[in-house]
Amino acid sequence: MQRISFRRLAFWVGLGLAAAAAGCGDPFGQKPTVDNVVDTLTLYALRDTPIRLPSAYDMIQKRTVRTDNTPDFDFAFDVTADGSPLIYPRGALGLSAEPGLLLMPGKTFEEVRRAPDSGYRADSALAVKTGDVFVARSRISPLFCLYVSVPRYGKFHVLSVDAAARRIVLESLVDLNCGFRGLEPGLPGS
């Protein structure tokens, strides 16, 4: 049996990936299979609310979660002492800094059609108010992906903030398709 050098193997693997990318636009052959759907969710502040109420959002499973039950979430909500609402990516809470948040000033929920490639805040809270729109990048996950682990992307619109009840209501659309950044209802195009 003839041995193949690492350099030769790397060359052929690279050539194969380049050919796949040129031939179909997606080196992993992933096609969108899950429709993007607009949802509404409610989160309660991390502090000074009953523990039974969800304070965080898991973009991979598209569900609100309690932070005392699971570390599997991408961002959490809290209210400061002066009543200011904040969204915390995991990195700002001392967990992995893969998830990130990006405020989209001047954009409506409908105008945000694709998740940006960069600019996500991963280590500090995002101050929000009613009407704001932000995009989020999830932690990395292999769920729904055949060959790679990638983040999910979603857009969120702050519908209301109730500082007295320590609650925020968000309109959301999360793209569950592997590696896609499309943020419009239906099957994403990219």
PDB file of C-alpha atoms in Angstrom:
ATOM      1  CA  MET A   1       0.000   0.000   0.000  1.00  0.00           C
ATOM      2  CA  GLN A   2       1.392   3.382  -1.011  1.00  0.00           C
ATOM      3  CA  ARG A   3       1.481   6.140   1.608  1.00  0.00           C
ATOM      4  CA  ILE A   4       0.053   9.546   0.773  1.00  0.00           C
ATOM      5  CA  SER A   5       1.882  12.572   2.100  1.00  0.00           C
ATOM      6  CA  PHE A   6       0.017  15.134   4.167  1.00  0.00           C
ATOM      7  CA  ARG A   7       0.718  17.830   1.574  1.00  0.00           C
ATOM      8  CA  ARG A   8      -0.731  15.707  -1.236  1.00  0.00           C
ATOM      9  CA  LEU A   9      -3.796  14.826   0.859  1.00  0.00           C
ATOM     10  CA  ALA A  10      -4.341  18.501   1.764  1.00  0.00           C
ATOM     11  CA  PHE A  11      -4.039  19.438  -1.913  1.00  0.00           C
ATOM     12  CA  TRP A  12      -6.678  16.907  -3.022  1.00  0.00           C
ATOM     13  CA  VAL A  13      -9.067  17.745  -0.185  1.00  0.00           C
ATOM     14  CA  GLY A  14      -8.705  21.466  -0.941  1.00  0.00           C
ATOM     15  CA  LEU A  15      -9.223  20.862  -4.645  1.00  0.00           C
ATOM     16  CA  GLY A  16     -12.336  18.790  -3.917  1.00  0.00           C
ATOM     17  CA  LEU A  17     -13.822  21.480  -1.677  1.00  0.00           C
ATOM     18  CA  ALA A  18     -13.071  24.177  -4.231  1.00  0.00           C
ATOM     19  CA  ALA A  19     -14.722  22.138  -6.987  1.00  0.00           C
ATOM     20  CA  ALA A  20     -17.764  21.506  -4.822  1.00  0.00           C
ATOM     21  CA  ALA A  21     -18.016  25.196  -3.971  1.00  0.00           C
ATOM     22  CA  ALA A  22     -17.716  26.212  -7.611  1.00  0.00           C
ATOM     23  CA  GLY A  23     -20.158  23.587  -8.795  1.00  0.00           C
ATOM     24  CA  CYS A  24     -23.051  24.164  -6.450  1.00  0.00           C
ATOM     25  CA  GLY A  25     -22.286  27.249  -4.366  1.00  0.00           C
ATOM     26  CA  ASP A  26     -22.282  25.216  -1.125  1.00  0.00           C
ATOM     27  CA  PRO A  27     -19.293  22.952  -0.414  1.00  0.00           C
ATOM     28  CA  PHE A  28     -21.348  20.912   2.048  1.00  0.00           C
ATOM     29  CA  GLY A  29     -24.416  20.492  -0.161  1.00  0.00           C
ATOM     30  CA  GLN A  30     -26.790  21.766   2.503  1.00  0.00           C
ATOM     31  CA  LYS A  31     -30.207  22.857   1.332  1.00  0.00           C
ATOM     32  CA  PRO A  32     -32.689  24.791   3.462  1.00  0.00           C
ATOM     33  CA  THR A  33     -35.376  22.471   4.822  1.00  0.00           C
ATOM     34  CA  VAL A  34     -36.993  24.474   7.616  1.00  0.00           C
ATOM     35  CA  ASP A  35     -39.278  27.440   6.931  1.00  0.00           C
ATOM     36  CA  ASN A  36     -38.427  30.646   8.774  1.00  0.00           C
ATOM     37  CA  VAL A  37     -41.399  31.617  10.935  1.00  0.00           C
ATOM     38  CA  VAL A  38     -42.133  34.791  12.916  1.00  0.00           C
ATOM     39  CA  ASP A  39     -42.821  34.111  16.610  1.00  0.00           C
ATOM     40  CA  THR A  40     -43.415  36.140  19.749  1.00  0.00           C
ATOM     41  CA  LEU A  41     -41.648  35.435  23.030  1.00  0.00           C
ATOM     42  CA  THR A  42     -41.612  36.878  26.539  1.00  0.00           C
ATOM     43  CA  LEU A  43     -38.584  37.021  28.825  1.00  0.00           C
ATOM     44  CA  TYR A  44     -38.406  38.066  32.471  1.00  0.00           C
ATOM     45  CA  ALA A  45     -35.479  39.755  34.201  1.00  0.00           C
ATOM     46  CA  LEU A  46     -32.666  37.632  35.587  1.00  0.00           C
ATOM     47  CA  ARG A  47     -33.068  39.366  38.944  1.00  0.00           C
ATOM     48  CA  ASP A  48     -36.089  40.122  41.112  1.00  0.00           C
ATOM     49  CA  THR A  49     -38.604  37.939  39.235  1.00  0.00           C
ATOM     50  CA  PRO A  50     -39.923  34.495  40.248  1.00  0.00           C
ATOM     51  CA  ILE A  51     -37.409  31.754  39.387  1.00  0.00           C
ATOM     52  CA  ARG A  52     -40.096  29.816  37.492  1.00  0.00           C
ATOM     53  CA  LEU A  53     -40.175  32.495  34.753  1.00  0.00           C
ATOM     54  CA  PRO A  54     -37.822  32.216  31.731  1.00  0.00           C
ATOM     55  CA  SER A  55     -35.079  34.832  31.468  1.00  0.00           C
ATOM     56  CA  ALA A  56     -33.148  33.549  28.457  1.00  0.00           C
ATOM     57  CA  TYR A  57     -33.621  32.420  24.877  1.00  0.00           C
ATOM     58  CA  ASP A  58     -32.177  29.314  23.199  1.00  0.00           C
ATOM     59  CA  MET A  59     -31.971  30.054  19.457  1.00  0.00           C
ATOM     60  CA  ILE A  60     -31.030  26.484  18.559  1.00  0.00           C
ATOM     61  CA  GLN A  61     -34.227  25.028  20.005  1.00  0.00           C
ATOM     62  CA  LYS A  62     -36.242  28.260  19.538  1.00  0.00           C
ATOM     63  CA  ARG A  63     -37.444  28.314  23.137  1.00  0.00           C
ATOM     64  CA  THR A  64     -37.372  30.444  26.258  1.00  0.00           C
ATOM     65  CA  VAL A  65     -35.462  28.874  29.153  1.00  0.00           C
ATOM     66  CA  ARG A  66     -34.737  29.347  32.819  1.00  0.00           C
ATOM     67  CA  THR A  67     -31.058  30.009  33.460  1.00  0.00           C
ATOM     68  CA  ASP A  68     -31.146  27.952  36.658  1.00  0.00           C
ATOM     69  CA  ASN A  69     -32.177  24.843  34.665  1.00  0.00           C
ATOM     70  CA  THR A  70     -29.812  24.993  31.714  1.00  0.00           C
ATOM     71  CA  PRO A  71     -26.733  26.795  30.369  1.00  0.00           C
ATOM     72  CA  ASP A  72     -28.068  26.165  26.845  1.00  0.00           C
ATOM     73  CA  PHE A  73     -29.126  29.656  25.847  1.00  0.00           C
ATOM     74  CA  ASP A  74     -27.789  32.415  23.632  1.00  0.00           C
ATOM     75  CA  PHE A  75     -28.914  35.587  25.369  1.00  0.00           C
ATOM     76  CA  ALA A  76     -30.687  36.639  28.548  1.00  0.00           C
ATOM     77  CA  PHE A  77     -32.728  39.632  29.654  1.00  0.00           C
ATOM     78  CA  ASP A  78     -32.386  41.829  32.730  1.00  0.00           C
ATOM     79  CA  VAL A  79     -33.431  45.243  33.989  1.00  0.00           C
ATOM     80  CA  THR A  80     -31.020  47.614  35.748  1.00  0.00           C
ATOM     81  CA  ALA A  81     -31.821  49.339  39.057  1.00  0.00           C
ATOM     82  CA  ASP A  82     -32.894  52.456  37.129  1.00  0.00           C
ATOM     83  CA  GLY A  83     -35.292  50.422  34.935  1.00  0.00           C
ATOM     84  CA  SER A  84     -33.155  50.164  31.784  1.00  0.00           C
ATOM     85  CA  PRO A  85     -33.677  46.929  29.800  1.00  0.00           C
ATOM     86  CA  LEU A  86     -30.552  45.006  28.796  1.00  0.00           C
ATOM     87  CA  ILE A  87     -29.959  41.948  26.607  1.00  0.00           C
ATOM     88  CA  TYR A  88     -26.878  39.931  27.627  1.00  0.00           C
ATOM     89  CA  PRO A  89     -25.056  37.619  25.217  1.00  0.00           C
ATOM     90  CA  ARG A  90     -23.588  34.574  26.989  1.00  0.00           C
ATOM     91  CA  GLY A  91     -20.075  36.060  27.004  1.00  0.00           C
ATOM     92  CA  ALA A  92     -21.260  39.007  29.111  1.00  0.00           C
ATOM     93  CA  LEU A  93     -22.439  36.480  31.714  1.00  0.00           C
ATOM     94  CA  GLY A  94     -19.103  34.653  31.896  1.00  0.00           C
ATOM     95  CA  LEU A  95     -20.097  31.804  29.544  1.00  0.00           C
ATOM     96  CA  SER A  96     -18.793  31.088  26.021  1.00  0.00           C
ATOM     97  CA  ALA A  97     -18.503  34.155  23.825  1.00  0.00           C
ATOM     98  CA  GLU A  98     -19.744  32.468  20.628  1.00  0.00           C
ATOM     99  CA  PRO A  99     -23.187  34.112  20.670  1.00  0.00           C
ATOM    100  CA  GLY A 100     -23.358  37.784  19.829  1.00  0.00           C
ATOM    101  CA  LEU A 101     -25.799  40.658  19.422  1.00  0.00           C
ATOM    102  CA  LEU A 102     -25.941  43.474  16.894  1.00  0.00           C
ATOM    103  CA  LEU A 103     -28.310  46.445  17.158  1.00  0.00           C
ATOM    104  CA  MET A 104     -29.798  47.494  13.805  1.00  0.00           C
ATOM    105  CA  PRO A 105     -30.488  51.236  14.291  1.00  0.00           C
ATOM    106  CA  GLY A 106     -32.942  52.787  11.861  1.00  0.00           C
ATOM    107  CA  LYS A 107     -34.054  49.382  10.523  1.00  0.00           C
ATOM    108  CA  THR A 108     -37.490  47.842  10.868  1.00  0.00           C
ATOM    109  CA  PHE A 109     -37.979  44.139  11.555  1.00  0.00           C
ATOM    110  CA  GLU A 110     -39.093  43.604   7.941  1.00  0.00           C
ATOM    111  CA  GLU A 111     -36.090  45.509   6.507  1.00  0.00           C
ATOM    112  CA  VAL A 112     -33.602  43.106   8.093  1.00  0.00           C
ATOM    113  CA  ARG A 113     -33.513  40.348   5.478  1.00  0.00           C
ATOM    114  CA  ARG A 114     -30.089  38.789   6.086  1.00  0.00           C
ATOM    115  CA  ALA A 115     -27.846  38.482   9.121  1.00  0.00           C
ATOM    116  CA  PRO A 116     -24.672  40.583   8.829  1.00  0.00           C
ATOM    117  CA  ASP A 117     -21.327  38.792   8.558  1.00  0.00           C
ATOM    118  CA  SER A 118     -19.629  40.704  11.398  1.00  0.00           C
ATOM    119  CA  GLY A 119     -20.017  43.326  14.106  1.00  0.00           C
ATOM    120  CA  TYR A 120     -21.660  41.175  16.790  1.00  0.00           C
ATOM    121  CA  ARG A 121     -21.177  42.174  20.426  1.00  0.00           C
ATOM    122  CA  ALA A 122     -20.243  39.039  22.385  1.00  0.00           C
ATOM    123  CA  ASP A 123     -18.947  40.309  25.720  1.00  0.00           C
ATOM    124  CA  SER A 124     -21.169  43.171  26.862  1.00  0.00           C
ATOM    125  CA  ALA A 125     -24.849  43.910  27.335  1.00  0.00           C
ATOM    126  CA  LEU A 126     -26.968  45.573  24.685  1.00  0.00           C
ATOM    127  CA  ALA A 127     -29.267  48.382  25.906  1.00  0.00           C
ATOM    128  CA  VAL A 128     -32.636  48.196  24.137  1.00  0.00           C
ATOM    129  CA  LYS A 129     -35.958  50.030  24.112  1.00  0.00           C
ATOM    130  CA  THR A 130     -39.374  49.469  22.596  1.00  0.00           C
ATOM    131  CA  GLY A 131     -39.129  49.515  18.805  1.00  0.00           C
ATOM    132  CA  ASP A 132     -35.471  48.467  18.602  1.00  0.00           C
ATOM    133  CA  VAL A 133     -34.426  45.668  16.263  1.00  0.00           C
ATOM    134  CA  PHE A 134     -31.356  43.515  16.846  1.00  0.00           C
ATOM    135  CA  VAL A 135     -29.774  40.498  15.170  1.00  0.00           C
ATOM    136  CA  ALA A 136     -28.346  37.625  17.193  1.00  0.00           C
ATOM    137  CA  ARG A 137     -25.813  34.910  16.421  1.00  0.00           C
ATOM    138  CA  SER A 138     -26.250  31.708  18.454  1.00  0.00           C
ATOM    139  CA  ARG A 139     -23.685  29.447  20.004  1.00  0.00           C
ATOM    140  CA  ILE A 140     -22.245  26.869  17.586  1.00  0.00           C
ATOM    141  CA  SER A 141     -24.289  23.699  17.128  1.00  0.00           C
ATOM    142  CA  PRO A 142     -24.319  20.649  14.845  1.00  0.00           C
ATOM    143  CA  LEU A 143     -28.118  20.367  15.147  1.00  0.00           C
ATOM    144  CA  PHE A 144     -29.736  20.101  11.674  1.00  0.00           C
ATOM    145  CA  CYS A 145     -26.271  20.109  10.035  1.00  0.00           C
ATOM    146  CA  LEU A 146     -24.747  17.064   8.375  1.00  0.00           C
ATOM    147  CA  TYR A 147     -21.050  17.928   8.218  1.00  0.00           C
ATOM    148  CA  VAL A 148     -20.374  21.122  10.161  1.00  0.00           C
ATOM    149  CA  SER A 149     -21.173  22.898  13.392  1.00  0.00           C
ATOM    150  CA  VAL A 150     -22.290  26.468  12.793  1.00  0.00           C
ATOM    151  CA  PRO A 151     -24.246  29.180  14.602  1.00  0.00           C
ATOM    152  CA  ARG A 152     -27.843  30.078  13.877  1.00  0.00           C
ATOM    153  CA  TYR A 153     -28.940  33.639  13.131  1.00  0.00           C
ATOM    154  CA  GLY A 154     -32.108  35.447  14.119  1.00  0.00           C
ATOM    155  CA  LYS A 155     -33.669  38.887  14.243  1.00  0.00           C
ATOM    156  CA  PHE A 156     -35.614  40.305  17.164  1.00  0.00           C
ATOM    157  CA  HIS A 157     -37.934  43.293  17.504  1.00  0.00           C
ATOM    158  CA  VAL A 158     -38.646  44.757  20.949  1.00  0.00           C
ATOM    159  CA  LEU A 159     -42.447  44.968  21.000  1.00  0.00           C
ATOM    160  CA  SER A 160     -42.729  46.115  24.613  1.00  0.00           C
ATOM    161  CA  VAL A 161     -40.784  46.562  27.814  1.00  0.00           C
ATOM    162  CA  ASP A 162     -42.517  46.601  31.197  1.00  0.00           C
ATOM    163  CA  ALA A 163     -39.907  47.748  33.731  1.00  0.00           C
ATOM    164  CA  ALA A 164     -42.341  47.382  36.657  1.00  0.00           C
ATOM    165  CA  ALA A 165     -43.146  43.746  35.747  1.00  0.00           C
ATOM    166  CA  ARG A 166     -39.498  43.299  34.654  1.00  0.00           C
ATOM    167  CA  ARG A 167     -40.608  41.787  31.343  1.00  0.00           C
ATOM    168  CA  ILE A 168     -39.783  42.172  27.656  1.00  0.00           C
ATOM    169  CA  VAL A 169     -41.827  40.939  24.670  1.00  0.00           C
ATOM    170  CA  LEU A 170     -39.936  40.228  21.456  1.00  0.00           C
ATOM    171  CA  GLU A 171     -41.012  39.441  17.923  1.00  0.00           C
ATOM    172  CA  SER A 172     -38.518  36.937  16.512  1.00  0.00           C
ATOM    173  CA  LEU A 173     -37.465  35.054  13.426  1.00  0.00           C
ATOM    174  CA  VAL A 174     -34.668  32.486  13.778  1.00  0.00           C
ATOM    175  CA  ASP A 175     -33.210  30.668  10.771  1.00  0.00           C
ATOM    176  CA  LEU A 176     -32.726  27.021  11.824  1.00  0.00           C
ATOM    177  CA  ASN A 177     -31.178  26.010   8.496  1.00  0.00           C
ATOM    178  CA  CYS A 178     -27.531  24.968   8.607  1.00  0.00           C
ATOM    179  CA  GLY A 179     -25.257  27.922   7.841  1.00  0.00           C
ATOM    180  CA  PHE A 180     -27.992  30.115   6.356  1.00  0.00           C
ATOM    181  CA  ARG A 181     -28.381  33.798   7.259  1.00  0.00           C
ATOM    182  CA  GLY A 182     -31.709  34.510   5.572  1.00  0.00           C
ATOM    183  CA  LEU A 183     -34.078  36.382   7.877  1.00  0.00           C
ATOM    184  CA  GLU A 184     -37.296  36.458   5.870  1.00  0.00           C
ATOM    185  CA  PRO A 185     -40.305  34.163   6.350  1.00  0.00           C
ATOM    186  CA  GLY A 186     -40.237  30.944   4.311  1.00  0.00           C
ATOM    187  CA  LEU A 187     -37.236  28.968   3.052  1.00  0.00           C
ATOM    188  CA  PRO A 188     -34.074  31.093   3.068  1.00  0.00           C
ATOM    189  CA  GLY A 189     -32.151  31.767  -0.104  1.00  0.00           C
ATOM    190  CA  SER A 190     -28.708  32.173   1.507  1.00  0.00           C
TER     191      SER A 190
END
